Short mmCIF file of C-alpha atoms in Angstrom, two decimals:
data_model
loop_
_atom_site.label_atom_id
_atom_site.label_comp_id
_atom_site.label_asym_id
_atom_site.label_seq_id
_atom_site.Cartn_x
_atom_site.Cartn_y
_atom_site.Cartn_z
CA MET A 1 31.89 -3.17 3.10
CA ASN A 2 30.41 -6.20 3.54
CA ILE A 3 26.34 -5.75 3.61
CA LEU A 4 23.51 -8.20 4.02
CA VAL A 5 20.38 -7.39 2.41
CA THR A 6 17.41 -8.86 3.08
CA ALA A 7 14.24 -8.59 0.63
CA GLY A 8 11.35 -10.19 -0.69
CA GLY A 9 8.41 -11.57 1.32
CA THR A 10 8.42 -15.29 3.33
CA SER A 11 5.49 -17.55 2.82
CA GLU A 12 4.00 -19.91 5.74
CA LYS A 13 2.55 -22.78 4.77
CA ILE A 14 -1.34 -23.94 5.90
CA ASP A 15 -1.68 -27.43 4.04
CA ASN A 16 0.11 -28.92 1.54
CA VAL A 17 -1.24 -26.61 -1.15
CA ARG A 18 -2.39 -23.63 0.39
CA SER A 19 0.21 -20.80 2.19
CA ILE A 20 0.16 -17.42 3.45
CA THR A 21 2.22 -14.68 1.96
CA ASN A 22 3.65 -11.48 2.69
CA HIS A 23 3.49 -9.72 -0.53
CA SER A 24 6.74 -7.65 -1.46
CA THR A 25 7.86 -7.29 -4.86
CA GLY A 26 11.33 -7.16 -3.62
CA ARG A 27 12.02 -3.71 -5.91
CA LEU A 28 13.29 -1.47 -2.63
CA GLY A 29 15.60 -4.46 -1.72
CA LYS A 30 16.87 -4.48 -5.07
CA ALA A 31 17.58 -0.92 -5.78
CA ILE A 32 19.26 -0.51 -2.59
CA SER A 33 21.77 -3.56 -3.33
CA GLU A 34 22.35 -1.73 -6.66
CA GLU A 35 22.92 1.57 -4.83
CA PHE A 36 25.59 -0.62 -2.84
CA LEU A 37 26.89 -2.41 -5.36
CA ALA A 38 27.43 0.61 -7.25
CA HIS A 39 29.60 2.12 -4.05
CA GLY A 40 31.78 -0.89 -4.68
CA HIS A 41 30.70 -2.70 -2.05
CA GLN A 42 30.36 -6.73 -1.37
CA VAL A 43 26.69 -7.52 -1.21
CA THR A 44 24.50 -10.56 0.03
CA TYR A 45 21.23 -10.72 -0.95
CA LEU A 46 18.50 -13.01 0.84
CA THR A 47 15.60 -13.21 -1.15
CA THR A 48 12.51 -15.00 -1.82
CA PRO A 49 11.10 -16.93 -4.74
CA TYR A 50 8.53 -14.38 -6.24
CA ALA A 51 10.57 -11.22 -5.77
CA VAL A 52 12.94 -9.35 -8.14
CA LYS A 53 16.74 -9.81 -7.84
CA PRO A 54 19.83 -8.13 -8.39
CA GLU A 55 22.04 -9.25 -11.83
CA GLN A 56 24.19 -11.98 -10.57
CA SER A 57 27.66 -10.57 -10.48
CA GLU A 58 31.32 -11.22 -8.38
CA HIS A 59 29.96 -8.68 -6.12
CA VAL A 60 26.73 -9.76 -4.91
CA THR A 61 26.11 -13.65 -3.74
CA ILE A 62 22.15 -14.62 -3.91
CA GLU A 63 20.62 -16.78 -1.20
CA GLN A 64 16.52 -17.41 -1.44
CA ILE A 65 13.95 -18.82 1.56
CA GLU A 66 10.47 -19.31 1.48
CA THR A 67 9.51 -19.77 5.04
CA THR A 68 10.02 -17.80 8.14
CA GLU A 69 11.89 -20.77 9.72
CA ASP A 70 13.83 -20.93 6.75
CA LEU A 71 15.02 -17.34 6.94
CA LEU A 72 15.96 -18.05 11.03
CA SER A 73 18.38 -20.71 10.29
CA LYS A 74 19.64 -19.08 6.85
CA MET A 75 19.61 -16.07 9.09
CA ASN A 76 21.69 -17.58 11.65
CA GLN A 77 23.70 -19.73 9.57
CA LEU A 78 25.34 -16.70 7.48
CA LEU A 79 25.79 -14.56 10.57
CA SER A 80 27.82 -17.30 12.68
CA GLU A 81 30.15 -17.04 9.25
CA GLN A 82 30.77 -13.60 8.02
CA VAL A 83 30.84 -10.11 9.67
CA PHE A 84 28.57 -7.71 8.31
CA ASP A 85 29.58 -3.99 8.28
CA GLY A 86 25.93 -3.43 7.34
CA ILE A 87 23.10 -5.51 7.33
CA ILE A 88 19.34 -3.73 5.68
CA HIS A 89 16.68 -5.88 6.98
CA SER A 90 13.81 -4.94 4.30
CA MET A 91 12.32 -9.06 3.73
CA ALA A 92 8.34 -8.92 4.88
CA VAL A 93 8.64 -11.54 7.29
CA SER A 94 5.05 -13.49 8.40
CA ASP A 95 4.19 -12.22 11.96
CA PHE A 96 2.38 -15.60 12.32
CA SER A 97 2.52 -19.27 10.97
CA SER A 98 -0.05 -21.91 10.90
CA GLU A 99 -0.79 -24.13 13.95
CA THR A 100 -4.00 -25.58 12.66
CA SER A 101 -7.54 -25.36 11.19
CA ILE A 102 -10.55 -26.40 12.56
CA PRO A 103 -14.12 -26.22 10.85
CA GLU A 104 -16.46 -23.41 13.22
CA GLU A 105 -19.10 -26.38 14.19
CA ALA A 106 -16.02 -28.37 15.89
CA LEU A 107 -15.08 -25.83 17.54
CA THR A 108 -18.50 -24.78 19.08
CA THR A 109 -19.30 -28.20 20.17
CA ALA A 110 -16.24 -28.51 21.82
CA LEU A 111 -16.53 -25.78 23.58
CA ALA A 112 -20.40 -26.78 24.64
CA LYS A 113 -19.25 -30.11 25.72
CA SER A 114 -16.07 -28.41 27.95
CA LEU A 115 -18.92 -25.90 29.45
CA ALA A 116 -21.71 -28.11 30.08
CA ASP A 117 -19.58 -30.08 32.52
CA GLN A 118 -18.18 -26.69 34.21
CA GLN A 119 -19.74 -25.61 37.81
CA ASP A 120 -18.24 -22.53 38.34
CA PHE A 121 -20.13 -20.34 35.85
CA THR A 122 -18.47 -16.60 36.52
CA GLN A 123 -16.62 -14.86 33.97
CA SER A 124 -13.58 -15.46 35.07
CA ALA A 125 -13.76 -19.64 35.67
CA LEU A 126 -15.65 -19.73 31.70
CA GLU A 127 -13.22 -17.57 30.84
CA GLU A 128 -10.35 -20.19 31.62
CA THR A 129 -12.37 -22.82 30.33
CA VAL A 130 -12.70 -21.14 27.09
CA LYS A 131 -8.95 -20.83 26.53
CA LYS A 132 -8.17 -24.59 27.59
CA VAL A 133 -10.23 -25.70 24.83
CA MET A 134 -9.03 -22.97 22.54
CA GLU A 135 -5.20 -23.96 23.43
CA GLN A 136 -5.66 -27.92 23.15
CA LEU A 137 -7.50 -27.42 19.72
CA GLY A 138 -4.83 -24.82 18.99
CA THR A 139 -2.07 -26.81 19.58
CA GLN A 140 -2.72 -30.17 18.26
CA GLU A 141 -1.15 -31.58 14.90
CA GLN A 142 -2.88 -31.06 11.09
CA LYS A 143 -3.79 -34.13 10.87
CA GLU A 144 -5.14 -33.12 7.45
CA LYS A 145 -2.19 -32.90 4.81
CA LYS A 146 -4.90 -31.25 2.62
CA ILE A 147 -7.65 -29.04 4.51
CA SER A 148 -11.33 -29.90 3.81
CA SER A 149 -13.58 -27.73 1.84
CA ASN A 150 -16.40 -29.54 3.73
CA THR A 151 -17.51 -26.49 5.76
CA GLU A 152 -18.99 -23.28 6.02
CA ARG A 153 -16.76 -21.70 8.12
CA LEU A 154 -13.14 -22.23 8.90
CA LEU A 155 -10.86 -21.08 11.87
CA LEU A 156 -7.31 -20.67 11.37
CA PHE A 157 -5.24 -21.01 14.35
CA LEU A 158 -2.24 -18.74 13.86
CA LYS A 159 0.92 -18.35 16.05
CA LYS A 160 3.63 -15.66 16.54
CA ASN A 161 6.74 -16.18 14.59
CA PRO A 162 9.85 -15.10 16.29
CA LYS A 163 11.03 -11.62 15.76
CA ILE A 164 13.80 -12.36 12.90
CA ILE A 165 15.32 -8.95 13.35
CA SER A 166 16.18 -9.11 17.30
CA ILE A 167 18.47 -11.85 16.82
CA ILE A 168 20.81 -10.01 14.37
CA ARG A 169 22.13 -7.04 17.49
CA GLU A 170 22.96 -9.93 19.46
CA LYS A 171 25.14 -11.96 16.82
CA GLN A 172 26.62 -8.57 15.19
CA PRO A 173 26.88 -6.55 18.04
CA THR A 174 28.91 -3.29 15.19
CA THR A 175 27.42 -3.87 12.21
CA VAL A 176 24.92 -0.80 11.43
CA LEU A 177 21.49 -2.13 11.57
CA VAL A 178 18.49 -1.01 9.04
CA GLY A 179 15.38 -1.90 9.71
CA PHE A 180 11.41 -1.36 8.45
CA LYS A 181 8.43 -1.26 9.34
CA LEU A 182 5.57 -0.74 6.70
CA LEU A 183 2.02 0.22 7.77
CA VAL A 184 -1.10 1.14 6.28
CA GLY A 185 -3.49 4.19 6.54
CA VAL A 186 -1.70 5.74 9.50
CA SER A 187 -0.77 9.44 10.17
CA GLU A 188 3.27 10.80 9.88
CA ASN A 189 3.19 11.02 13.41
CA GLU A 190 2.33 7.71 14.22
CA LEU A 191 4.25 5.87 11.60
CA ILE A 192 7.28 7.72 13.01
CA ASN A 193 6.53 7.10 16.43
CA VAL A 194 6.31 2.89 15.74
CA GLY A 195 8.79 2.82 13.83
CA THR A 196 10.92 4.46 16.39
CA THR A 197 9.26 1.47 19.04
CA THR A 198 10.21 -0.85 16.57
CA LEU A 199 14.26 0.98 16.48
CA LYS A 200 14.69 1.27 19.97
CA LYS A 201 13.40 -2.50 20.91
CA ASN A 202 15.63 -3.93 18.18
CA GLN A 203 18.56 -1.48 18.56
CA CYS A 204 19.17 -0.45 14.76
CA ASP A 205 20.76 2.35 13.88
CA PHE A 206 17.62 3.44 11.48
CA VAL A 207 14.33 2.15 10.80
CA LEU A 208 12.94 3.18 7.30
CA ALA A 209 9.50 3.57 8.09
CA ASN A 210 6.30 3.21 5.48
CA ASN A 211 3.29 3.64 4.39
CA LEU A 212 1.45 1.14 1.69
CA GLU A 213 -0.50 3.94 0.75
CA THR A 214 2.28 6.44 -0.44
CA ILE A 215 4.09 3.76 -2.26
CA HIS A 216 2.59 3.69 -5.76
CA GLY A 217 5.50 2.24 -8.93
CA GLU A 218 8.53 3.88 -8.59
CA LYS A 219 7.39 6.65 -6.43
CA HIS A 220 7.99 5.77 -2.76
CA ARG A 221 7.86 7.65 0.45
CA GLY A 222 10.13 6.50 3.04
CA ILE A 223 11.22 8.24 6.26
CA LEU A 224 14.53 6.98 7.81
CA ILE A 225 14.70 7.43 11.55
CA HIS A 226 17.80 7.21 12.97
CA SER A 227 18.85 6.56 16.42
CA ASP A 228 19.02 10.32 17.46
CA GLY A 229 15.81 10.96 16.19
CA GLN A 230 16.77 13.06 13.42
CA THR A 231 14.09 12.16 10.20
CA GLU A 232 14.76 12.63 6.67
CA THR A 233 12.54 11.67 3.68
CA ALA A 234 12.63 10.23 0.35
CA GLU A 235 10.27 10.10 -2.35
CA THR A 236 11.36 7.37 -4.54
CA LYS A 237 12.56 3.99 -4.24
CA GLN A 238 16.04 5.73 -5.95
CA ALA A 239 15.88 8.11 -3.24
CA ILE A 240 15.53 5.84 -0.12
CA ALA A 241 18.64 3.42 -1.20
CA GLN A 242 20.89 6.42 -1.65
CA LEU A 243 19.86 7.36 1.48
CA ILE A 244 20.23 4.39 2.97
CA VAL A 245 23.44 3.57 1.87
CA ARG A 246 24.79 7.15 2.25
CA ASN A 247 24.03 6.91 6.51
CA VAL A 248 25.15 3.01 6.63
CA GLU A 249 28.30 4.22 5.08
CA MET A 250 28.50 7.44 7.10
CA LYS A 251 27.72 5.18 10.60
CA GLY A 252 29.81 2.53 9.82
CA ALA A 253 32.76 5.01 9.02
CA ASN A 254 32.53 6.32 12.51
CA HIS A 255 32.23 2.38 14.21
CA SER A 256 35.57 1.46 12.62
CA MET B 1 -13.17 -26.40 -31.46
CA ASN B 2 -13.13 -23.13 -29.07
CA ILE B 3 -11.00 -23.73 -26.16
CA LEU B 4 -11.55 -21.90 -22.69
CA VAL B 5 -8.40 -23.44 -20.40
CA THR B 6 -8.00 -22.19 -16.62
CA ALA B 7 -4.85 -22.78 -14.73
CA GLY B 8 -2.45 -21.45 -11.77
CA GLY B 9 -3.98 -20.28 -7.95
CA THR B 10 -6.13 -17.92 -7.24
CA SER B 11 -5.18 -15.59 -3.75
CA GLU B 12 -7.04 -14.30 -1.23
CA LYS B 13 -6.41 -11.18 0.74
CA ILE B 14 -6.65 -11.37 4.35
CA ASP B 15 -5.11 -8.00 5.00
CA ASN B 16 -3.45 -5.37 2.03
CA VAL B 17 -0.17 -6.62 2.92
CA ARG B 18 -0.54 -10.27 3.27
CA SER B 19 -3.04 -13.13 1.20
CA ILE B 20 -3.59 -16.52 1.41
CA THR B 21 -2.44 -18.44 -1.65
CA ASN B 22 -3.16 -21.63 -3.64
CA HIS B 23 0.12 -23.23 -5.06
CA SER B 24 0.02 -24.13 -8.39
CA THR B 25 2.30 -23.54 -11.33
CA GLY B 26 0.25 -23.44 -14.05
CA ARG B 27 2.27 -26.23 -15.96
CA LEU B 28 0.13 -28.65 -16.50
CA GLY B 29 -2.76 -25.56 -17.81
CA LYS B 30 0.38 -24.75 -20.30
CA ALA B 31 0.62 -28.26 -22.07
CA ILE B 32 -2.61 -28.71 -21.96
CA SER B 33 -2.99 -25.55 -23.84
CA GLU B 34 -0.27 -26.34 -26.27
CA GLU B 35 -1.53 -29.66 -26.61
CA PHE B 36 -5.23 -27.88 -28.32
CA LEU B 37 -2.96 -25.25 -30.04
CA ALA B 38 -0.66 -28.06 -31.72
CA HIS B 39 -4.44 -29.45 -32.55
CA GLY B 40 -5.59 -26.44 -34.54
CA HIS B 41 -7.81 -25.15 -31.72
CA GLN B 42 -8.77 -21.57 -30.28
CA VAL B 43 -7.89 -21.04 -27.20
CA THR B 44 -8.42 -18.49 -24.21
CA TYR B 45 -6.21 -19.11 -21.44
CA LEU B 46 -7.62 -17.72 -18.06
CA THR B 47 -5.07 -17.81 -15.43
CA THR B 48 -2.97 -16.02 -12.24
CA PRO B 49 0.06 -14.20 -11.85
CA TYR B 50 2.72 -16.40 -11.11
CA ALA B 51 1.53 -18.97 -13.20
CA VAL B 52 3.77 -19.93 -16.52
CA LYS B 53 1.88 -18.73 -19.71
CA PRO B 54 1.47 -20.45 -23.25
CA GLU B 55 3.52 -18.68 -25.38
CA GLN B 56 1.25 -15.42 -27.26
CA SER B 57 0.05 -16.04 -31.06
CA GLU B 58 -3.11 -15.59 -33.20
CA HIS B 59 -4.54 -18.72 -31.64
CA VAL B 60 -4.37 -17.56 -27.90
CA THR B 61 -6.17 -15.00 -25.55
CA ILE B 62 -4.18 -14.59 -22.01
CA GLU B 63 -6.47 -12.98 -19.50
CA GLN B 64 -5.42 -12.80 -15.85
CA ILE B 65 -7.05 -12.76 -12.40
CA GLU B 66 -6.11 -13.03 -8.61
CA THR B 67 -8.83 -13.71 -6.23
CA THR B 68 -11.86 -16.33 -6.33
CA GLU B 69 -13.94 -13.24 -6.87
CA ASP B 70 -12.63 -11.72 -9.88
CA LEU B 71 -12.52 -15.68 -11.50
CA LEU B 72 -15.93 -15.32 -10.68
CA SER B 73 -16.98 -12.40 -13.02
CA LYS B 74 -14.35 -12.85 -15.65
CA MET B 75 -16.01 -16.71 -15.95
CA ASN B 76 -19.52 -14.77 -15.92
CA GLN B 77 -18.27 -12.82 -18.70
CA LEU B 78 -16.47 -15.20 -20.51
CA LEU B 79 -19.19 -17.50 -20.58
CA SER B 80 -21.70 -14.94 -21.90
CA GLU B 81 -19.87 -13.90 -24.55
CA GLN B 82 -18.57 -16.89 -26.27
CA VAL B 83 -19.83 -20.45 -26.38
CA PHE B 84 -16.86 -22.68 -25.55
CA ASP B 85 -16.48 -26.07 -27.40
CA GLY B 86 -14.86 -27.38 -24.34
CA ILE B 87 -13.65 -26.15 -20.88
CA ILE B 88 -10.57 -27.30 -18.60
CA HIS B 89 -10.67 -26.37 -15.67
CA SER B 90 -7.66 -26.52 -13.78
CA MET B 91 -7.13 -23.59 -12.21
CA ALA B 92 -6.55 -24.21 -8.09
CA VAL B 93 -9.10 -22.17 -6.70
CA SER B 94 -8.98 -21.20 -3.03
CA ASP B 95 -12.12 -23.03 -1.07
CA PHE B 96 -12.07 -19.96 1.32
CA SER B 97 -11.69 -16.82 1.71
CA SER B 98 -10.93 -14.52 4.59
CA GLU B 99 -13.25 -13.04 6.52
CA THR B 100 -12.03 -11.05 9.56
CA SER B 101 -8.91 -11.98 12.35
CA ILE B 102 -9.01 -11.69 15.94
CA PRO B 103 -6.79 -11.90 18.20
CA GLU B 104 -7.20 -15.36 20.79
CA GLU B 105 -7.88 -13.60 24.19
CA ALA B 106 -10.66 -11.22 22.38
CA LEU B 107 -12.26 -14.23 21.20
CA THR B 108 -11.75 -15.79 24.49
CA THR B 109 -13.50 -12.40 26.64
CA ALA B 110 -16.25 -12.13 24.32
CA LEU B 111 -17.53 -15.80 25.11
CA ALA B 112 -16.96 -16.02 28.24
CA LYS B 113 -18.92 -12.30 28.96
CA SER B 114 -22.06 -13.92 26.50
CA LEU B 115 -21.85 -17.22 29.00
CA ALA B 116 -21.73 -15.43 31.97
CA ASP B 117 -25.08 -14.09 30.85
CA GLN B 118 -26.75 -17.36 30.62
CA GLN B 119 -29.36 -18.93 32.57
CA ASP B 120 -29.51 -22.20 30.59
CA PHE B 121 -26.18 -24.38 31.23
CA THR B 122 -27.35 -27.41 29.03
CA GLN B 123 -24.64 -28.01 26.12
CA SER B 124 -27.31 -27.19 23.14
CA ALA B 125 -28.05 -23.60 25.08
CA LEU B 126 -24.28 -23.40 25.11
CA GLU B 127 -23.80 -24.52 22.12
CA GLU B 128 -26.39 -21.97 21.07
CA THR B 129 -24.42 -19.05 22.55
CA VAL B 130 -21.12 -19.70 21.24
CA LYS B 131 -22.24 -20.30 17.64
CA LYS B 132 -24.17 -16.53 18.14
CA VAL B 133 -20.89 -15.01 19.06
CA MET B 134 -18.91 -16.86 16.45
CA GLU B 135 -20.99 -15.72 14.58
CA GLN B 136 -21.11 -12.00 15.29
CA LEU B 137 -16.98 -11.60 15.33
CA GLY B 138 -16.61 -13.74 12.81
CA THR B 139 -18.82 -11.90 10.20
CA GLN B 140 -17.74 -8.21 11.72
CA GLU B 141 -15.78 -6.13 9.00
CA GLN B 142 -11.93 -6.38 9.49
CA LYS B 143 -11.07 -2.78 11.19
CA GLU B 144 -6.88 -3.08 10.32
CA LYS B 145 -5.71 -2.81 6.95
CA LYS B 146 -3.12 -4.59 8.34
CA ILE B 147 -3.44 -7.01 11.03
CA SER B 148 -1.18 -5.98 14.46
CA SER B 149 1.48 -8.47 15.17
CA ASN B 150 0.26 -7.48 19.05
CA THR B 151 -1.17 -10.95 20.45
CA GLU B 152 0.55 -14.16 20.62
CA ARG B 153 -2.24 -16.29 18.48
CA LEU B 154 -4.42 -15.08 16.18
CA LEU B 155 -7.46 -16.83 15.05
CA LEU B 156 -8.37 -16.30 11.24
CA PHE B 157 -12.56 -16.40 10.13
CA LEU B 158 -12.57 -18.38 6.73
CA LYS B 159 -15.68 -18.35 4.99
CA LYS B 160 -16.60 -21.07 2.01
CA ASN B 161 -16.19 -19.26 -1.55
CA PRO B 162 -18.69 -20.07 -4.07
CA LYS B 163 -17.39 -23.52 -6.33
CA ILE B 164 -16.65 -22.17 -9.70
CA ILE B 165 -16.83 -24.95 -11.16
CA SER B 166 -21.39 -25.78 -10.44
CA ILE B 167 -21.88 -22.50 -12.83
CA ILE B 168 -20.41 -23.53 -16.21
CA ARG B 169 -22.53 -26.58 -16.75
CA GLU B 170 -25.79 -23.82 -15.91
CA LYS B 171 -24.20 -21.40 -18.73
CA GLN B 172 -22.67 -23.47 -21.19
CA PRO B 173 -25.05 -26.93 -21.37
CA THR B 174 -23.40 -28.42 -24.37
CA THR B 175 -19.54 -27.99 -23.44
CA VAL B 176 -17.24 -30.81 -23.00
CA LEU B 177 -16.50 -30.14 -19.30
CA VAL B 178 -13.52 -31.18 -17.69
CA GLY B 179 -13.20 -30.55 -13.90
CA PHE B 180 -10.16 -31.09 -11.78
CA LYS B 181 -9.61 -32.66 -8.13
CA LEU B 182 -6.12 -32.59 -6.54
CA LEU B 183 -5.88 -34.74 -2.88
CA VAL B 184 -2.95 -35.33 -0.79
CA GLY B 185 -1.88 -38.83 0.38
CA VAL B 186 -4.77 -41.33 -0.53
CA SER B 187 -5.26 -44.24 -2.54
CA GLU B 188 -6.20 -44.47 -5.34
CA ASN B 189 -9.34 -45.94 -4.88
CA GLU B 190 -10.45 -42.93 -2.75
CA LEU B 191 -8.79 -40.49 -5.40
CA ILE B 192 -11.15 -42.00 -8.06
CA ASN B 193 -14.17 -41.91 -5.45
CA VAL B 194 -13.99 -37.78 -4.28
CA GLY B 195 -13.00 -37.62 -8.72
CA THR B 196 -16.28 -39.16 -9.48
CA THR B 197 -18.40 -37.25 -6.83
CA THR B 198 -17.22 -33.69 -8.41
CA LEU B 199 -17.75 -35.46 -11.72
CA LYS B 200 -21.36 -35.76 -11.01
CA LYS B 201 -21.98 -32.68 -8.47
CA ASN B 202 -21.15 -30.50 -11.17
CA GLN B 203 -22.10 -32.22 -14.42
CA CYS B 204 -18.58 -32.81 -15.57
CA ASP B 205 -17.90 -35.26 -18.47
CA PHE B 206 -14.48 -35.92 -17.32
CA VAL B 207 -12.64 -35.03 -13.91
CA LEU B 208 -9.03 -35.33 -13.99
CA ALA B 209 -7.98 -36.23 -10.64
CA ASN B 210 -4.72 -36.76 -9.05
CA ASN B 211 -2.24 -36.71 -6.39
CA LEU B 212 0.32 -34.00 -4.90
CA GLU B 213 2.40 -36.91 -3.52
CA THR B 214 3.04 -39.01 -7.39
CA ILE B 215 3.71 -35.49 -9.10
CA HIS B 216 7.44 -34.56 -8.98
CA GLY B 217 8.22 -31.99 -12.31
CA GLU B 218 7.10 -34.04 -15.40
CA LYS B 219 6.18 -36.80 -13.51
CA HIS B 220 2.88 -36.58 -13.12
CA ARG B 221 -0.22 -39.46 -12.63
CA GLY B 222 -3.64 -38.26 -13.55
CA ILE B 223 -6.21 -40.22 -13.81
CA LEU B 224 -9.07 -39.41 -16.16
CA ILE B 225 -12.51 -40.32 -15.24
CA HIS B 226 -15.28 -40.18 -17.97
CA SER B 227 -19.12 -40.07 -17.28
CA ASP B 228 -19.94 -43.44 -17.67
CA GLY B 229 -17.07 -44.75 -14.75
CA GLN B 230 -14.86 -45.90 -17.44
CA THR B 231 -10.81 -44.29 -16.44
CA GLU B 232 -7.36 -43.53 -17.78
CA THR B 233 -4.15 -43.27 -16.97
CA ALA B 234 -0.97 -41.14 -17.90
CA GLU B 235 2.29 -40.62 -16.11
CA THR B 236 3.36 -37.22 -17.35
CA LYS B 237 1.86 -33.89 -18.02
CA GLN B 238 2.38 -34.02 -21.80
CA ALA B 239 0.40 -37.38 -21.72
CA ILE B 240 -2.39 -36.18 -19.44
CA ALA B 241 -2.51 -33.47 -21.91
CA GLN B 242 -3.00 -35.92 -24.73
CA LEU B 243 -5.14 -37.44 -22.85
CA ILE B 244 -7.72 -34.85 -22.41
CA VAL B 245 -7.05 -33.01 -25.70
CA ARG B 246 -8.30 -36.79 -27.49
CA ASN B 247 -11.09 -37.01 -25.36
CA VAL B 248 -12.20 -33.65 -25.27
CA GLU B 249 -12.21 -33.98 -29.54
CA MET B 250 -14.18 -37.30 -29.54
CA LYS B 251 -16.63 -35.87 -27.23
CA GLY B 252 -17.26 -32.42 -28.46
CA ALA B 253 -17.68 -34.68 -32.65
CA ASN B 254 -20.93 -36.32 -31.12
CA HIS B 255 -22.27 -33.83 -29.74
CA SER B 256 -22.43 -31.85 -32.90
#
């Protein structure tokens, strides 16, 4: 099978010297790739600079990106050049990227100035004005190439990134798609509920749901949610990798 | 001489899976350490996980930290345990750490609610109210262990970190202290002005001022500002390292 695995975590620039980074060692993605390679499949491995990578071989092509924007364009390129039998999207993708930053004093002054001109002081009218000012400030271009540290409190405006996984099914209707959902400190029930929502929304075949609090080195509890609601559980990265490869192979065989 | 070199860049957690990171390869700090080691000095090297490090040897002790808070406590420990003849503080330290995050809608609603109760609509009274609401929201504890992506725009409240360099002179009055100032896209004049301000404010003996736009791999333009206003310029990391070691040795010899 021709497999695409994404792993690692994206970074979003705040200015020329700082970014917001999603932490991910890439070790689970590496284990999944190695399991696919051990089963004789061809792997394209899309990852980020600081994540671990599978060893170079003729059966693996390694591609590297940094930001969500990079990921989107690399993904579009790969999905239009090749047909993948399976796509395992384990990369931790930034939900937000930085739009602008503003010292708290500047935001307070701008708000007060606009509000002082206000005629109508009902809550809804006030809300409208506040919204307009935030919109203006939030979307103005970041002027400084390096944010000044000359304020006690800084507000960073972050805007939502496009959900990369939502474009996959559209471009590759027959691929076996495995999504990932990482939550922190939730019950197993909630984990499965949120994972199932992710599965349905993005038309995945499977979602691997996991909780940061049950990941400790090689020990890694993962719940593989199937599109029919069935779940399977694994307790190590190795076991998760085996679970995913086995299910992608079975589903892929049914497709063809 | 007994030398402390800090290098790399600190990271500040936003939640359990994201941080704000200051990028720094640590290559300049490594070059400086190696130059001190080549001159027979003893080096304590304080760095961060993703930065390059000098080779292990009996003449170098490597210490690692992640956040500004870690740095502060490690620095306090080192400065109370040892007397350093020279301290080269090249680490890129986060100016801000994350206090809390709030969806834009929630901030807008909270502001409008407080303002609707307002009696006095002068700009200064409005400013006071906005300030109070921001203070309340900005300092409330981050409830989510992982920020929800369920909003189009998120506001991140960042508060200023303590300036680590300002504690060094107090604890080690006789050390030869070299500070660093990295700016982006400023004139050489402004670079020297800002560097001189840093030097005076933190009672440094020297400040190495540099501009991100004149750093390309080994090529690295740096201006060493002396406390008497004299400046010396170097064009590579190697040359900056030599400049710093020579000046720290000379100043150290004058001290003793």
